[in-house]
Every structure is written in C-alpha cells, then in structure tokens.
mmCIF file of C-alpha atoms in Angstrom:
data_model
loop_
_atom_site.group_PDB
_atom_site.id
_atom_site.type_symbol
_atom_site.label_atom_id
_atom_site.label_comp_id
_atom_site.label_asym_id
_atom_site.label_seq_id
_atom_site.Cartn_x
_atom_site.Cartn_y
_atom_site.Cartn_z
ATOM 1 C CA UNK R 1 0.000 0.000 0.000
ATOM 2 C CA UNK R 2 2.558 2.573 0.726
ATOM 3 C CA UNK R 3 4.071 2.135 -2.606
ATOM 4 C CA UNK R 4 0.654 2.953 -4.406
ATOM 5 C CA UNK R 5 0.676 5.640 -1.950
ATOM 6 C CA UNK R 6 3.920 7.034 -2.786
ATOM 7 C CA UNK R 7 3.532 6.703 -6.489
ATOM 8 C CA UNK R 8 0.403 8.979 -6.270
ATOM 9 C CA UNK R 9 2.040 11.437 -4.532
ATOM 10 C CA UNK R 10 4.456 11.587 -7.232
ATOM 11 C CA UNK R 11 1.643 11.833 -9.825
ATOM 12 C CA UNK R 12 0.165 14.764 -7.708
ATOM 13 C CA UNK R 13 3.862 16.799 -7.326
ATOM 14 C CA UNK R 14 4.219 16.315 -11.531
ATOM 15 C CA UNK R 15 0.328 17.323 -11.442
ATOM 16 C CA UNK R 16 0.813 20.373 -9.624
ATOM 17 C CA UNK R 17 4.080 21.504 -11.215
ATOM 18 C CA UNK R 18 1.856 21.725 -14.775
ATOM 19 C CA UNK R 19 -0.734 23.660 -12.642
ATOM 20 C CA UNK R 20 -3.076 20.780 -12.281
ATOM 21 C CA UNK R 21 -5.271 19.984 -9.522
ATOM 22 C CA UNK R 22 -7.610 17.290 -10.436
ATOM 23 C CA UNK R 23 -6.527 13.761 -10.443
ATOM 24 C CA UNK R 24 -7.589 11.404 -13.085
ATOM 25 C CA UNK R 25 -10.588 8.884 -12.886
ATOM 26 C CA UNK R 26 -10.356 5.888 -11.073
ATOM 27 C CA UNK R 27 -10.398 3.911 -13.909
ATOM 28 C CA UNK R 28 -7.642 5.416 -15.587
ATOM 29 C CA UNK R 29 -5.509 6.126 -12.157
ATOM 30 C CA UNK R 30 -5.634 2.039 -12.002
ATOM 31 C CA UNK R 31 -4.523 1.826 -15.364
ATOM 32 C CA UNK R 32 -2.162 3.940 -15.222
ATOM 33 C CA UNK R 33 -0.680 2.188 -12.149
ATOM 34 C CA UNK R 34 -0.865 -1.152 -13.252
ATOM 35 C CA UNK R 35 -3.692 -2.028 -9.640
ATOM 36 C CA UNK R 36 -7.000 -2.930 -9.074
ATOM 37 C CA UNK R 37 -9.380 -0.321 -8.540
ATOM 38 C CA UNK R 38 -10.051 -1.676 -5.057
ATOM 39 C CA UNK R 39 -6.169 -1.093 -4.043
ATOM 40 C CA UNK R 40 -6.101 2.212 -5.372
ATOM 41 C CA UNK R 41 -9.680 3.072 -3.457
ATOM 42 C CA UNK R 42 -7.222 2.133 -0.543
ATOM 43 C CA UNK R 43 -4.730 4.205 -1.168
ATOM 44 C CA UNK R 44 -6.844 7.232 -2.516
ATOM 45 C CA UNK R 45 -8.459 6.904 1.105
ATOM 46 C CA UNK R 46 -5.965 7.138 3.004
ATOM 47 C CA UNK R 47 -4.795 10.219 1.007
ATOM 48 C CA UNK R 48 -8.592 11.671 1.813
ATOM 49 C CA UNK R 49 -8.254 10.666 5.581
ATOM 50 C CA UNK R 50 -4.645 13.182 5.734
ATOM 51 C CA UNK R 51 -6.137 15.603 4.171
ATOM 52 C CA UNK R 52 -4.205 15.710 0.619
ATOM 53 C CA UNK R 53 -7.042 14.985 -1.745
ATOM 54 C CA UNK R 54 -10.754 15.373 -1.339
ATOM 55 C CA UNK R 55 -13.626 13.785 -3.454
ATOM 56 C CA UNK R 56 -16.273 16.841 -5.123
ATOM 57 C CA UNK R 57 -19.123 15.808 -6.569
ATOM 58 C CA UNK R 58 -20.868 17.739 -9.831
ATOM 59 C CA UNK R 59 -19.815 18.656 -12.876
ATOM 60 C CA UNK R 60 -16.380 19.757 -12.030
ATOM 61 C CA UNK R 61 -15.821 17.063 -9.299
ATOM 62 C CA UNK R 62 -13.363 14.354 -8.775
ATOM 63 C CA UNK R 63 -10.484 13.694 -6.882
ATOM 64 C CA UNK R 64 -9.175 17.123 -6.209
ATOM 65 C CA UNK R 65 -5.353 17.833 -4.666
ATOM 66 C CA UNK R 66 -5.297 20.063 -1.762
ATOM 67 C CA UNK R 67 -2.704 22.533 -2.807
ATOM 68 C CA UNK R 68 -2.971 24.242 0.802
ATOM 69 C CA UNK R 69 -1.576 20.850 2.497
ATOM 70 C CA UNK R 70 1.838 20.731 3.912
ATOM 71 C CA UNK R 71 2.920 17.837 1.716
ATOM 72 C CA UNK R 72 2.600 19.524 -0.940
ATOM 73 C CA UNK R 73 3.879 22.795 -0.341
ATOM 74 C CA UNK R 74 7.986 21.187 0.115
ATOM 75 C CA UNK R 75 10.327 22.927 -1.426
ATOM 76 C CA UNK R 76 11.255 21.583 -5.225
ATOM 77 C CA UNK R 77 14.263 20.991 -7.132
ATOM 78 C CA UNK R 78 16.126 24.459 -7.148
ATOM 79 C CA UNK R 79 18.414 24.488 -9.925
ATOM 80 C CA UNK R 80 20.202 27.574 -8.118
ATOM 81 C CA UNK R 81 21.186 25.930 -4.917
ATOM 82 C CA UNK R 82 23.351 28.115 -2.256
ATOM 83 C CA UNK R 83 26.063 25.431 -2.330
ATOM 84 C CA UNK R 84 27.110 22.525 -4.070
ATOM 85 C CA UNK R 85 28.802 19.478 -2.205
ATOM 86 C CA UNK R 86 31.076 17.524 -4.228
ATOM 87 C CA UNK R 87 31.298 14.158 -3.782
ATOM 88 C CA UNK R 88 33.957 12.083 -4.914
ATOM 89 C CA UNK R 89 33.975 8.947 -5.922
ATOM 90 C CA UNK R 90 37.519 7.778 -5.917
ATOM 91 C CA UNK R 91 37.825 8.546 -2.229
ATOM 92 C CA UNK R 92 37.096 6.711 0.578
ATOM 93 C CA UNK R 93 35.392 9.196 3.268
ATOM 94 C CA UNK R 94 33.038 9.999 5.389
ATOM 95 C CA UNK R 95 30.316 12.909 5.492
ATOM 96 C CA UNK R 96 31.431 15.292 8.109
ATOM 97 C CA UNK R 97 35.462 14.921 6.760
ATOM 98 C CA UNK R 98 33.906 15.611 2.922
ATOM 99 C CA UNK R 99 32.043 18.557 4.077
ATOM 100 C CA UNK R 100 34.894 19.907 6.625
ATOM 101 C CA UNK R 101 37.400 19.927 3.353
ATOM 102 C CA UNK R 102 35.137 22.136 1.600
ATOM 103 C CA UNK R 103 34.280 24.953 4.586
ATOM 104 C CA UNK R 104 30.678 23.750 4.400
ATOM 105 C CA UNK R 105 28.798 23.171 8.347
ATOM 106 C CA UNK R 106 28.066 19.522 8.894
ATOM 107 C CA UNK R 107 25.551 17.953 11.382
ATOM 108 C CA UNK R 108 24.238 14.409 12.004
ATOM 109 C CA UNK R 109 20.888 13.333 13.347
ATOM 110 C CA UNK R 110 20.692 10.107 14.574
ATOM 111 C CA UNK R 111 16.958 8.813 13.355
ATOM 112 C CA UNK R 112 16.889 5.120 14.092
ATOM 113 C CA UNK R 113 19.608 2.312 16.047
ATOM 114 C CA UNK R 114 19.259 -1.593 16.240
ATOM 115 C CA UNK R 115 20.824 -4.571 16.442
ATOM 116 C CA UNK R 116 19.048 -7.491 14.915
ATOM 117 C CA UNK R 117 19.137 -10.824 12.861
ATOM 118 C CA UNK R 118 20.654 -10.096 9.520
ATOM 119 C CA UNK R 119 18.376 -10.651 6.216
ATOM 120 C CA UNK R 120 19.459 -12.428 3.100
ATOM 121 C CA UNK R 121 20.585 -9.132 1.335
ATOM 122 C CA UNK R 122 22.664 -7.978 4.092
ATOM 123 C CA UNK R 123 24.434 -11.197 4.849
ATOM 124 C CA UNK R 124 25.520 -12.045 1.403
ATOM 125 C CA UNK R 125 26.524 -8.187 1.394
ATOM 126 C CA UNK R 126 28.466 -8.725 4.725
ATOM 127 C CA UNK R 127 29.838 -12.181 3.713
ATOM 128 C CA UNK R 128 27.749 -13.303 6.889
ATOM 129 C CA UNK R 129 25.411 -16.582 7.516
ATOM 130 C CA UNK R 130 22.142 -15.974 7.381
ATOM 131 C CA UNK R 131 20.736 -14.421 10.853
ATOM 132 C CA UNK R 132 23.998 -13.194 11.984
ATOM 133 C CA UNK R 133 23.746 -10.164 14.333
ATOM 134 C CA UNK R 134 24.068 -6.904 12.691
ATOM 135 C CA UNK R 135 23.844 -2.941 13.716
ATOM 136 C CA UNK R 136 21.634 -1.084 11.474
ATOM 137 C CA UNK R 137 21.970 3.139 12.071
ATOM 138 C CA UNK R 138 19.839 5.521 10.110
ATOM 139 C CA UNK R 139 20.912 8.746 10.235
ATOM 140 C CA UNK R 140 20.155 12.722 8.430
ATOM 141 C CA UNK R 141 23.346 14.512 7.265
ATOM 142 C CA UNK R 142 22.720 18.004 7.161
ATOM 143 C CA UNK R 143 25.077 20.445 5.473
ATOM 144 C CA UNK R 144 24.913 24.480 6.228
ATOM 145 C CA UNK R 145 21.968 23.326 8.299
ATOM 146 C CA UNK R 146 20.229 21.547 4.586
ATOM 147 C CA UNK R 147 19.553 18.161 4.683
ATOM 148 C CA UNK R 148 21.907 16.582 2.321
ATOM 149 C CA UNK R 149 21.418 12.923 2.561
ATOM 150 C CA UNK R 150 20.000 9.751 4.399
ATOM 151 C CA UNK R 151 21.618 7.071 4.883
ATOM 152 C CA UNK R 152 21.219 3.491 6.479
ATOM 153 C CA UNK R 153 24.558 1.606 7.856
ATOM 154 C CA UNK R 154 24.660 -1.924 8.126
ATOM 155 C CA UNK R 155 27.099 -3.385 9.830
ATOM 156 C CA UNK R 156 28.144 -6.718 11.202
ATOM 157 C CA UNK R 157 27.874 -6.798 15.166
ATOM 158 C CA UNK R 158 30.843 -8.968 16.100
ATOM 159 C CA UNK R 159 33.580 -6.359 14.270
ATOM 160 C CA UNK R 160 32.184 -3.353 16.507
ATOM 161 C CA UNK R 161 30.549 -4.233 20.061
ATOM 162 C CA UNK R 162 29.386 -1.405 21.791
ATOM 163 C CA UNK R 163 29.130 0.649 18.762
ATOM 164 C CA UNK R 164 25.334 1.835 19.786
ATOM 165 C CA UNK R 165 26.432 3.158 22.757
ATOM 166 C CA UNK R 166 28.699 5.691 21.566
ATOM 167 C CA UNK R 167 28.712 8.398 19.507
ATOM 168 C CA UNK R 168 27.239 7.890 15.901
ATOM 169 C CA UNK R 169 27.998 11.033 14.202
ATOM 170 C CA UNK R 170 31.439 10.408 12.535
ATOM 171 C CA UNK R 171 32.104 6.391 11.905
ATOM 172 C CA UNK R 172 34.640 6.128 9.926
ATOM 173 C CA UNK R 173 37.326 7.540 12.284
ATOM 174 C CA UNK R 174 36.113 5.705 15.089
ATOM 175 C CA UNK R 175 36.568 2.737 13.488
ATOM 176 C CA UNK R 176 39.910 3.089 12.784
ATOM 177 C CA UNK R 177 40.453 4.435 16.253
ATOM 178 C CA UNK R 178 38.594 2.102 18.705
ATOM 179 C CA UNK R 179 38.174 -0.665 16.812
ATOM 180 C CA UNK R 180 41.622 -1.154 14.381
ATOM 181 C CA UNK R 181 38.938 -1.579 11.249
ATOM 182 C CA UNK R 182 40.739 0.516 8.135
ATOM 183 C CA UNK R 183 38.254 0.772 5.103
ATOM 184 C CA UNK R 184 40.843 -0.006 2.180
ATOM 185 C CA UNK R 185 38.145 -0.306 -0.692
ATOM 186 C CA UNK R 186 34.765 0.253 -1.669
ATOM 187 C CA UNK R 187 32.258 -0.858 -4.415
ATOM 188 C CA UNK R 188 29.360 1.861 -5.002
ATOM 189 C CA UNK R 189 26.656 1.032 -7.308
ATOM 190 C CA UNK R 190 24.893 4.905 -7.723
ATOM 191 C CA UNK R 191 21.575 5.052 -9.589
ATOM 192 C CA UNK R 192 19.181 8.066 -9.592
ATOM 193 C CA UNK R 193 15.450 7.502 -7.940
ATOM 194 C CA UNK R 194 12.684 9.756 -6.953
ATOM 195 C CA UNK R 195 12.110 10.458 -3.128
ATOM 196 C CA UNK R 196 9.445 9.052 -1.541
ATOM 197 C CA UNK R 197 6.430 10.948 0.991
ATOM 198 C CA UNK R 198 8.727 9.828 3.460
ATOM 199 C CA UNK R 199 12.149 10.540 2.170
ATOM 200 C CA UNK R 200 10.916 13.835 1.009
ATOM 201 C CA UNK R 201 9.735 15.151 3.973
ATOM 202 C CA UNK R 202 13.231 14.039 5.676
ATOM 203 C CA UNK R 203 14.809 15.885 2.941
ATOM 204 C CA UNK R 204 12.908 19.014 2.734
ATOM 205 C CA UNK R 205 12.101 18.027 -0.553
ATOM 206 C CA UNK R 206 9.189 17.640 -3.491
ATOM 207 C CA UNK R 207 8.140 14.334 -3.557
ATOM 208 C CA UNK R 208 9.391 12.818 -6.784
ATOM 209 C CA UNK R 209 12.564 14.898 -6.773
ATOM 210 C CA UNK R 210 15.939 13.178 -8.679
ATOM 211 C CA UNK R 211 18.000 11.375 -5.748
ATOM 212 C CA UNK R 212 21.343 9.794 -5.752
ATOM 213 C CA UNK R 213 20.910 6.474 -4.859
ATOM 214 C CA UNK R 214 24.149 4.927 -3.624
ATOM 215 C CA UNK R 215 24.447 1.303 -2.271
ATOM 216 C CA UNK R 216 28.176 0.991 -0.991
ATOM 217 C CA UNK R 217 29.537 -2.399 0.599
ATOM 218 C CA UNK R 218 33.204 -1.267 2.320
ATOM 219 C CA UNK R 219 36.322 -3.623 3.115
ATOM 220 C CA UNK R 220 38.969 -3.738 4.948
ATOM 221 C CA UNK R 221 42.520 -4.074 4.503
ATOM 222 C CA UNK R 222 42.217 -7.968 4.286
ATOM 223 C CA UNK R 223 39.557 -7.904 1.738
ATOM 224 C CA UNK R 224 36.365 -8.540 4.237
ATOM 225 C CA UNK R 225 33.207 -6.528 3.947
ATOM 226 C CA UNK R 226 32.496 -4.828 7.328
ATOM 227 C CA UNK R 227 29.769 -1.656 5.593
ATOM 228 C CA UNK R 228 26.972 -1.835 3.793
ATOM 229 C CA UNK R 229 25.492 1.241 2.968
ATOM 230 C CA UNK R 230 22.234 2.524 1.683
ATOM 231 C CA UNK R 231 22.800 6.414 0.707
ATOM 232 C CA UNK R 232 20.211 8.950 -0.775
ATOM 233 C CA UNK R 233 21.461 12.608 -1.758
ATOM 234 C CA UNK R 234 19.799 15.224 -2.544
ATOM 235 C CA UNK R 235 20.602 15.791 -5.910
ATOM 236 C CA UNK R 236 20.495 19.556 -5.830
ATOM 237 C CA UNK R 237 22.914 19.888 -3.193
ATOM 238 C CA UNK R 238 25.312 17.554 -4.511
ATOM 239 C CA UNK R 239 27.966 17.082 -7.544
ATOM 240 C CA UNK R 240 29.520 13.361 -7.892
ATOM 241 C CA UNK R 241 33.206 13.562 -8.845
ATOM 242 C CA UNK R 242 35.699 11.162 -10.218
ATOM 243 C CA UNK R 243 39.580 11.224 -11.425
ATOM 244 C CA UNK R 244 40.473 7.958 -13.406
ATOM 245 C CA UNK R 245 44.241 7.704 -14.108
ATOM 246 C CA UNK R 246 45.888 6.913 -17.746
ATOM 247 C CA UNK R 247 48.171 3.842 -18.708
ATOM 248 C CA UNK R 248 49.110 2.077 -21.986
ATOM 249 C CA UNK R 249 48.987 -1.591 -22.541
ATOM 250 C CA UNK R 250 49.314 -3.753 -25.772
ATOM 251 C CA UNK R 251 45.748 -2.585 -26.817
ATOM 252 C CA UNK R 252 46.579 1.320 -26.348
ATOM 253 C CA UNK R 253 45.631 3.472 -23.804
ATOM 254 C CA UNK R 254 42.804 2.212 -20.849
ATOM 255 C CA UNK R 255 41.091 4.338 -18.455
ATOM 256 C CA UNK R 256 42.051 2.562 -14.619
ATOM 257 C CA UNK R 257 39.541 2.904 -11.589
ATOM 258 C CA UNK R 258 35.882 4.040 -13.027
ATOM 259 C CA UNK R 259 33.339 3.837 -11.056
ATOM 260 C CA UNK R 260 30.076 1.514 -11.961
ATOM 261 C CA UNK R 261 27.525 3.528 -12.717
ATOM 262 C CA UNK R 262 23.940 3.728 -13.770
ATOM 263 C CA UNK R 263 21.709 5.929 -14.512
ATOM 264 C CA UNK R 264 17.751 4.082 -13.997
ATOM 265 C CA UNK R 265 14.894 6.078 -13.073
ATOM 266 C CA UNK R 266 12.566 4.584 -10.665
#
C-alpha cells in the first residue's frame, strides 16, 4: 500500500508543477498504475483521511489535490542551490570529513539504532550466515543546516561491540580508532530515484525529486566486507566527482579505476 501511496504522490507533485489539480478517474488512475481499482480506493483513502485529496461531486468534481496541504507545499528541485557538495567517488570518506574539506557546516541526526538478525541481502553483502547479528543506524546529514542525505549503515555486530552506545555522528574515524577496522576499498553502485512521501519530507524536498541512490559495501585491509550502505542525496545539493588515471597496454591506452555507474529512473 505505501508504494501505491507514494507513487500517487508523485503523480500529484508532476500534477501540480503543470498547474493541475484534479486527479484522473479511477479507472484510468488504475490503469495507469498497473492495480485494481479496489487497491487504489485504498490508497486514494488514506490520502482523503490526511487531508491531501478530497472527493467533489458535480460537474467539475473528482479527486481534487489540496494545494494548501503541507505535503505539498515542500520545497522543489532548485536548480540555483546556495552550495554545491562535491562528492567524490575515488575517495574513501566519510560525510562530516567531505564537508569539513570544503568549509561547508556539517551535522548528524541520529533517526533510528538496532541490532538485529541479519536478512538475506545484508548477509551475502556482509559475507555473513544468514541471521547473523548486525547494527543497522539511520541517520540525516545536514550540510549548512540543509539536509543533504540519508543514509542506512549496516554493519556486522561482532567487528564493533558497543558501537550503539557511543557516539554515531562520525564512523569512519572511530573505526579506525577504537576498533583497528581501516576501510581499504569500496564498491558503489549509484543510480538516480525519486524520493518518496517519506524521504521527502526528511529531505525538505518535493516528492518525486531526482535522488542519488548509492548502495556501498566497504572492506577492509584484508579484503572482508564490514559496511553496507544505503545512501540517498539530494541531488540539488550535490555534484559526484571522479579522477580515473591513464596507462598504456598492448591494446593502447585504458582508463584505470571508473566507477560503476547507472543511470535508472525509478
């Protein structure tokens, strides 16, 4: 349900940016979704019961968007952002150290901590069994006071015990520090997606808006995964960088070190 719910939300932010305000029929909504009609009633009333839509009835009723509600008043893409963060993808760093290095203000908000059974994803991420104990942290990185990005850690319990209990705002130096764990490489797969109600609102953003979508699994110095990483950017705030090096071989001259990435619209 909360995916119907967040793809009509979508449909309402592209809607209201052509200066729309009534919603298609029912019939063609659940075409145009690929649901039943009965899932979308669902979802269209649990839109009604928060106030974002309301039913009219006559000649120039429908499903009508509330303009007025708070969901929809976020603030949009803004092509002439204040400040640009540049991320870069040949490094290995961590938020607060990237932002320091380019005189931009860098906070964390911790949202969410656990430590629970891992699921199949995460352990064949992790190189784990099935079940194994991980940390999960989900925290807001603001920049100049913006939200820039949320991100959800994963990591395996038995590398960093007591992690939950400490500080959560700057990882990667603590776990070099406290818990002799040097990140020596990392694979980033970055796609762009479209926030969600709920990543939008986090974000301070219009539902739909571009996102970098970065799912990074870390290693250490002997080769073992100890991070996985779900990352979404803000895409207005935020410039991906990368430096690839020259060398010749027998088949002429190769570019070394690009990143993989693609480019899929969800």
């Amino acid at each position: 349900m909360d995916v119907i719910v967040d793809r009509l939300l979508m449909l309402m932010a592209e809607l209201r940016d052509r200066g729309e305000s009534r919603l298609p029929s029912e019939r063609d909504l659940a075409s145009q979704l690929g649901v039943a009609r009965g899932t979308l009633r669902k979802a269209l009333e649990r839109l009604q019961d928060e106030g974002i839509v309301e039913r009219r009835v006559g000649r120039n009723g429908g499903i009508m968007i509330r303009q007025e509600h708070p969901v929809m008043q976020l603030e949009g893409l803004n092509p002439h952002a204040p400040f640009k963060v540049q991320r870069q993808l040949h490094r290995i760093q961590g938020v607060p150290a990237l932002l320091s290095g380019q005189g931009i203000e860098s906070a964390t908000r911790v949202l969410k901590t656990e430590e629970r059974g891992a699921n199949n994803l995460e352990a064949t991420k992790l190189g784990l069994t099935a079940g194994s104990r991980v940390l999960v942290i989900l925290r807001l990185r603001l920049a100049n006071s913006e939200p820039l990005s949320l991100e959800q850690m994963t990591l395996p319990a038995a590398r960093f015990p007591g992690l939950l209990d400490r500080s959560l705002n700057s990882l990667y130096e603590m776990f070099e520090r406290d818990y002799d764990v040097t990140l020596a490489s990392v694979d980033e797969d970055i796609n762009i997606s479209r926030a969600s109600a709920s990543v939008a609102q986090l974000l301070k953003i219009t539902i739909g808006t571009p996102l970098f979508d970065i799912e990074r699994v870390s290693r250490d110095e002997a080769g073992v995964p100890v991070e996985l990483s779900h990352d979404l950017f803000n895409a207005t705030l935020t410039t991906l960088t990368h430096t690839a090096g020259r060398s010749v071989d027998d088949a002429g001259l190769n570019l070394h070190g690009e990143p993989h990435v693609s480019a899929q619209l969800h």
